[in-house]
Short mmCIF file of N, CA, C and O in Angstrom, two decimals:
data_model
loop_
_atom_site.label_atom_id
_atom_site.label_comp_id
_atom_site.label_asym_id
_atom_site.label_seq_id
_atom_site.Cartn_x
_atom_site.Cartn_y
_atom_site.Cartn_z
N MET A 1 -5.22 6.13 -40.16
CA MET A 1 -6.02 5.56 -39.09
C MET A 1 -7.49 5.85 -39.33
O MET A 1 -7.87 6.96 -39.68
N SER A 2 -8.29 4.87 -39.09
CA SER A 2 -9.72 5.05 -39.24
C SER A 2 -10.29 5.67 -37.96
O SER A 2 -9.65 5.62 -36.91
N PRO A 3 -11.48 6.26 -38.00
CA PRO A 3 -12.09 6.83 -36.79
C PRO A 3 -12.26 5.80 -35.69
O PRO A 3 -12.15 6.10 -34.51
N LYS A 4 -12.51 4.54 -36.07
CA LYS A 4 -12.67 3.49 -35.08
C LYS A 4 -11.37 3.26 -34.31
O LYS A 4 -11.36 3.13 -33.09
N GLU A 5 -10.24 3.19 -35.01
CA GLU A 5 -8.94 2.99 -34.38
C GLU A 5 -8.57 4.16 -33.50
O GLU A 5 -8.02 3.99 -32.43
N THR A 6 -8.87 5.36 -33.94
CA THR A 6 -8.57 6.55 -33.15
C THR A 6 -9.35 6.56 -31.85
O THR A 6 -8.82 6.85 -30.79
N ALA A 7 -10.64 6.21 -31.91
CA ALA A 7 -11.47 6.18 -30.71
C ALA A 7 -10.97 5.12 -29.74
O ALA A 7 -10.91 5.35 -28.53
N THR A 8 -10.57 3.97 -30.24
CA THR A 8 -10.05 2.91 -29.39
C THR A 8 -8.74 3.34 -28.73
O THR A 8 -8.53 3.12 -27.55
N ALA A 9 -7.87 3.95 -29.50
CA ALA A 9 -6.58 4.40 -28.96
C ALA A 9 -6.80 5.45 -27.89
O ALA A 9 -6.16 5.43 -26.85
N THR A 10 -7.72 6.37 -28.13
CA THR A 10 -7.98 7.42 -27.14
C THR A 10 -8.54 6.83 -25.86
O THR A 10 -8.12 7.18 -24.77
N THR A 11 -9.49 5.90 -25.98
CA THR A 11 -10.07 5.27 -24.80
C THR A 11 -9.02 4.50 -24.04
O THR A 11 -8.94 4.56 -22.83
N GLY A 12 -8.17 3.76 -24.74
CA GLY A 12 -7.12 3.00 -24.10
C GLY A 12 -6.13 3.90 -23.37
O GLY A 12 -5.69 3.60 -22.27
N GLU A 13 -5.81 5.04 -23.98
CA GLU A 13 -4.89 5.99 -23.35
C GLU A 13 -5.51 6.58 -22.09
O GLU A 13 -4.83 6.80 -21.11
N ALA A 14 -6.80 6.85 -22.13
CA ALA A 14 -7.46 7.43 -20.96
C ALA A 14 -7.43 6.44 -19.80
O ALA A 14 -7.21 6.81 -18.66
N ARG A 15 -7.63 5.17 -20.09
CA ARG A 15 -7.59 4.17 -19.03
C ARG A 15 -6.19 4.00 -18.47
O ARG A 15 -6.00 3.92 -17.28
N ALA A 16 -5.20 3.95 -19.35
CA ALA A 16 -3.82 3.74 -18.91
C ALA A 16 -3.31 4.96 -18.14
O ALA A 16 -2.62 4.82 -17.15
N GLY A 17 -3.65 6.15 -18.61
CA GLY A 17 -3.20 7.38 -17.95
C GLY A 17 -3.87 7.59 -16.61
O GLY A 17 -3.32 8.19 -15.72
N GLY A 18 -5.06 7.09 -16.48
CA GLY A 18 -5.76 7.17 -15.21
C GLY A 18 -6.59 8.42 -15.08
O GLY A 18 -7.17 8.90 -16.02
N GLY A 19 -6.62 8.93 -13.90
CA GLY A 19 -7.46 10.03 -13.54
C GLY A 19 -7.93 9.78 -12.12
O GLY A 19 -7.43 8.90 -11.44
N VAL A 20 -8.88 10.54 -11.70
CA VAL A 20 -9.41 10.38 -10.36
C VAL A 20 -10.57 9.39 -10.42
O VAL A 20 -11.59 9.66 -11.02
N THR A 21 -10.36 8.22 -9.82
CA THR A 21 -11.39 7.19 -9.79
C THR A 21 -11.77 6.93 -8.34
O THR A 21 -11.00 7.25 -7.43
N PRO A 22 -12.92 6.35 -8.11
CA PRO A 22 -13.31 6.03 -6.72
C PRO A 22 -12.30 5.11 -6.03
O PRO A 22 -12.03 5.26 -4.84
N GLY A 23 -11.71 4.19 -6.77
CA GLY A 23 -10.72 3.30 -6.19
C GLY A 23 -9.48 4.04 -5.72
O GLY A 23 -8.92 3.77 -4.66
N ARG A 24 -9.05 5.01 -6.53
CA ARG A 24 -7.86 5.80 -6.16
C ARG A 24 -8.15 6.72 -4.98
O ARG A 24 -7.30 6.94 -4.13
N ILE A 25 -9.35 7.26 -4.93
CA ILE A 25 -9.73 8.11 -3.79
C ILE A 25 -9.74 7.28 -2.51
O ILE A 25 -9.22 7.70 -1.47
N THR A 26 -10.31 6.07 -2.59
CA THR A 26 -10.34 5.18 -1.42
C THR A 26 -8.93 4.80 -1.00
O THR A 26 -8.62 4.82 0.20
N LEU A 27 -8.08 4.48 -1.95
CA LEU A 27 -6.70 4.12 -1.64
C LEU A 27 -5.97 5.29 -0.97
O LEU A 27 -5.25 5.09 0.02
N ALA A 28 -6.16 6.49 -1.47
CA ALA A 28 -5.52 7.66 -0.88
C ALA A 28 -6.03 7.90 0.54
O ALA A 28 -5.24 8.21 1.45
N ALA A 29 -7.33 7.74 0.77
CA ALA A 29 -7.89 7.93 2.10
C ALA A 29 -7.35 6.90 3.08
O ALA A 29 -6.97 7.23 4.21
N VAL A 30 -7.26 5.64 2.65
CA VAL A 30 -6.72 4.59 3.52
C VAL A 30 -5.25 4.86 3.81
O VAL A 30 -4.79 4.68 4.94
N ALA A 31 -4.50 5.31 2.82
CA ALA A 31 -3.07 5.62 3.02
C ALA A 31 -2.90 6.75 4.03
O ALA A 31 -2.04 6.67 4.92
N VAL A 32 -3.71 7.79 3.92
CA VAL A 32 -3.61 8.91 4.86
C VAL A 32 -3.98 8.46 6.28
O VAL A 32 -3.28 8.79 7.24
N LEU A 33 -5.06 7.70 6.41
CA LEU A 33 -5.45 7.22 7.74
C LEU A 33 -4.39 6.29 8.33
O LEU A 33 -4.13 6.34 9.54
N THR A 34 -3.77 5.48 7.51
CA THR A 34 -2.70 4.59 7.98
C THR A 34 -1.52 5.41 8.48
O THR A 34 -0.96 5.12 9.54
N LEU A 35 -1.12 6.43 7.73
CA LEU A 35 0.00 7.27 8.16
C LEU A 35 -0.32 8.02 9.45
O LEU A 35 0.54 8.17 10.32
N VAL A 36 -1.56 8.49 9.59
CA VAL A 36 -1.95 9.16 10.84
C VAL A 36 -1.85 8.18 12.01
O VAL A 36 -1.29 8.51 13.07
N LEU A 37 -2.34 6.97 11.83
CA LEU A 37 -2.26 5.95 12.87
C LEU A 37 -0.81 5.66 13.24
O LEU A 37 -0.46 5.60 14.42
N VAL A 38 0.02 5.51 12.24
CA VAL A 38 1.43 5.17 12.49
C VAL A 38 2.13 6.28 13.26
O VAL A 38 2.80 6.04 14.26
N PHE A 39 1.98 7.52 12.81
CA PHE A 39 2.75 8.60 13.41
C PHE A 39 2.15 9.16 14.70
O PHE A 39 2.79 9.93 15.40
N GLU A 40 0.93 8.77 15.03
CA GLU A 40 0.36 9.15 16.33
C GLU A 40 0.82 8.23 17.45
O GLU A 40 0.72 8.56 18.61
N ASN A 41 1.33 7.07 17.11
CA ASN A 41 1.78 6.09 18.10
C ASN A 41 3.31 6.05 18.11
O ASN A 41 3.92 5.25 17.41
N THR A 42 3.91 6.91 18.92
CA THR A 42 5.37 7.03 18.89
C THR A 42 6.05 6.51 20.15
O THR A 42 7.26 6.58 20.26
N ARG A 43 5.30 5.96 21.09
CA ARG A 43 5.93 5.50 22.34
C ARG A 43 6.77 4.25 22.09
O ARG A 43 6.61 3.55 21.09
N GLU A 44 7.69 3.99 23.00
CA GLU A 44 8.57 2.82 22.89
C GLU A 44 7.80 1.55 23.28
O GLU A 44 7.02 1.57 24.23
N VAL A 45 8.03 0.49 22.55
CA VAL A 45 7.44 -0.81 22.87
C VAL A 45 8.52 -1.88 22.76
O VAL A 45 9.52 -1.70 22.09
N ARG A 46 8.29 -2.98 23.47
CA ARG A 46 9.19 -4.13 23.36
C ARG A 46 8.50 -5.19 22.52
O ARG A 46 7.35 -5.55 22.77
N ILE A 47 9.22 -5.70 21.55
CA ILE A 47 8.68 -6.70 20.63
C ILE A 47 9.57 -7.93 20.70
O ILE A 47 10.79 -7.82 20.62
N ARG A 48 8.93 -9.08 20.85
CA ARG A 48 9.69 -10.34 20.84
C ARG A 48 9.71 -10.91 19.43
O ARG A 48 8.68 -11.09 18.81
N LEU A 49 10.91 -11.17 18.95
CA LEU A 49 11.11 -11.81 17.65
C LEU A 49 11.70 -13.19 17.91
O LEU A 49 12.90 -13.33 18.09
N LEU A 50 10.84 -14.18 18.00
CA LEU A 50 11.19 -15.56 18.37
C LEU A 50 11.85 -15.56 19.75
O LEU A 50 11.16 -15.59 20.75
N THR A 51 13.17 -15.49 19.83
CA THR A 51 13.83 -15.51 21.14
C THR A 51 14.39 -14.14 21.53
O THR A 51 14.60 -13.89 22.70
N ALA A 52 14.62 -13.29 20.57
CA ALA A 52 15.19 -11.96 20.86
C ALA A 52 14.08 -10.97 21.20
O ALA A 52 12.95 -11.10 20.75
N GLU A 53 14.43 -9.98 22.01
CA GLU A 53 13.48 -8.92 22.35
C GLU A 53 14.07 -7.59 21.90
O GLU A 53 15.22 -7.29 22.20
N VAL A 54 13.28 -6.83 21.17
CA VAL A 54 13.72 -5.57 20.59
C VAL A 54 12.88 -4.44 21.15
O VAL A 54 11.66 -4.57 21.28
N SER A 55 13.51 -3.33 21.48
CA SER A 55 12.79 -2.14 21.92
C SER A 55 12.84 -1.12 20.78
O SER A 55 13.92 -0.76 20.31
N THR A 56 11.66 -0.69 20.34
CA THR A 56 11.58 0.22 19.19
C THR A 56 10.34 1.10 19.33
O THR A 56 9.40 0.73 20.02
N PRO A 57 10.33 2.25 18.70
CA PRO A 57 9.11 3.06 18.70
C PRO A 57 7.98 2.30 17.98
O PRO A 57 8.21 1.63 16.97
N LEU A 58 6.79 2.40 18.52
CA LEU A 58 5.64 1.70 17.94
C LEU A 58 5.40 2.14 16.50
O LEU A 58 5.01 1.31 15.66
N CYS A 59 5.68 3.40 16.17
CA CYS A 59 5.44 3.86 14.80
C CYS A 59 6.31 3.10 13.80
O CYS A 59 5.86 2.79 12.70
N LEU A 60 7.54 2.76 14.17
CA LEU A 60 8.39 1.99 13.27
C LEU A 60 7.87 0.57 13.09
O LEU A 60 7.90 0.02 11.98
N ALA A 61 7.39 -0.03 14.17
CA ALA A 61 6.84 -1.38 14.08
C ALA A 61 5.58 -1.38 13.20
O ALA A 61 5.40 -2.26 12.36
N LEU A 62 4.72 -0.38 13.38
CA LEU A 62 3.51 -0.29 12.56
C LEU A 62 3.84 -0.03 11.10
O LEU A 62 3.23 -0.61 10.20
N LEU A 63 4.81 0.84 10.86
CA LEU A 63 5.21 1.16 9.49
C LEU A 63 5.80 -0.07 8.80
O LEU A 63 5.47 -0.36 7.64
N ALA A 64 6.64 -0.80 9.51
CA ALA A 64 7.24 -2.02 8.94
C ALA A 64 6.16 -3.05 8.63
O ALA A 64 6.18 -3.69 7.57
N THR A 65 5.20 -3.20 9.53
CA THR A 65 4.11 -4.15 9.30
C THR A 65 3.25 -3.73 8.12
O THR A 65 2.85 -4.56 7.30
N THR A 66 2.97 -2.45 8.01
CA THR A 66 2.18 -1.92 6.89
C THR A 66 2.89 -2.17 5.57
O THR A 66 2.28 -2.62 4.60
N LEU A 67 4.18 -1.87 5.52
CA LEU A 67 4.94 -2.07 4.29
C LEU A 67 5.02 -3.55 3.92
O LEU A 67 4.89 -3.92 2.75
N LEU A 68 5.21 -4.40 4.91
CA LEU A 68 5.26 -5.84 4.65
C LEU A 68 3.92 -6.34 4.12
O LEU A 68 3.86 -7.13 3.17
N GLY A 69 2.83 -5.85 4.69
CA GLY A 69 1.50 -6.22 4.20
C GLY A 69 1.25 -5.72 2.78
O GLY A 69 0.65 -6.42 1.96
N ALA A 70 1.72 -4.51 2.47
CA ALA A 70 1.56 -3.97 1.12
C ALA A 70 2.34 -4.78 0.11
O ALA A 70 1.85 -5.08 -0.98
N VAL A 71 3.56 -5.17 0.46
CA VAL A 71 4.37 -5.99 -0.45
C VAL A 71 3.71 -7.35 -0.67
O VAL A 71 3.63 -7.83 -1.80
N CYS A 72 3.21 -7.96 0.39
CA CYS A 72 2.53 -9.26 0.26
C CYS A 72 1.27 -9.13 -0.61
O CYS A 72 1.00 -9.97 -1.46
N GLY A 73 0.51 -8.07 -0.41
CA GLY A 73 -0.68 -7.83 -1.22
C GLY A 73 -0.35 -7.59 -2.67
O GLY A 73 -1.03 -8.11 -3.58
N PHE A 74 0.71 -6.83 -2.93
CA PHE A 74 1.14 -6.58 -4.31
C PHE A 74 1.57 -7.88 -4.97
O PHE A 74 1.20 -8.16 -6.11
N CYS A 75 2.34 -8.69 -4.25
CA CYS A 75 2.80 -9.97 -4.81
C CYS A 75 1.62 -10.90 -5.10
O CYS A 75 1.59 -11.56 -6.15
N ALA A 76 0.65 -10.95 -4.21
CA ALA A 76 -0.52 -11.80 -4.42
C ALA A 76 -1.33 -11.31 -5.62
O ALA A 76 -1.78 -12.12 -6.44
N ALA A 77 -1.52 -10.02 -5.75
CA ALA A 77 -2.28 -9.47 -6.88
C ALA A 77 -1.52 -9.66 -8.18
O ALA A 77 -2.12 -10.00 -9.21
N HIS A 78 -0.22 -9.48 -8.16
CA HIS A 78 0.59 -9.65 -9.37
C HIS A 78 0.59 -11.11 -9.82
O HIS A 78 0.52 -11.39 -11.00
N ARG A 79 0.64 -12.02 -8.86
CA ARG A 79 0.64 -13.44 -9.20
C ARG A 79 -0.71 -13.86 -9.78
O ARG A 79 -0.78 -14.69 -10.67
N ARG A 80 -1.79 -13.26 -9.30
CA ARG A 80 -3.14 -13.61 -9.75
C ARG A 80 -3.34 -13.17 -11.21
O ARG A 80 -4.08 -13.80 -11.95
N THR A 81 -2.69 -12.08 -11.64
CA THR A 81 -2.88 -11.59 -13.00
C THR A 81 -2.12 -12.40 -14.03
O THR A 81 -2.37 -12.27 -15.21
N ARG A 82 -1.19 -13.21 -13.63
CA ARG A 82 -0.42 -14.02 -14.59
C ARG A 82 -1.20 -15.17 -15.10
O ARG A 82 -1.99 -15.81 -14.80
#
């Protein structure tokens, strides 16, 4: 291997392996704030799903909505990279 190839491989490995980046810090902060919001709201609520009405703790409804939004965002980002 030439020094050029070694430097490229090392740089590529550093990017793939990651580390602490501003984006990851922001993501972790948003995740923590989301979990605090979800678990602070534990009272029972009634939710209408078209014609049915469901009674559930608000934290479960918020958690389900958060997860659904994350899956939709992941799918949209994954589709954009193709």
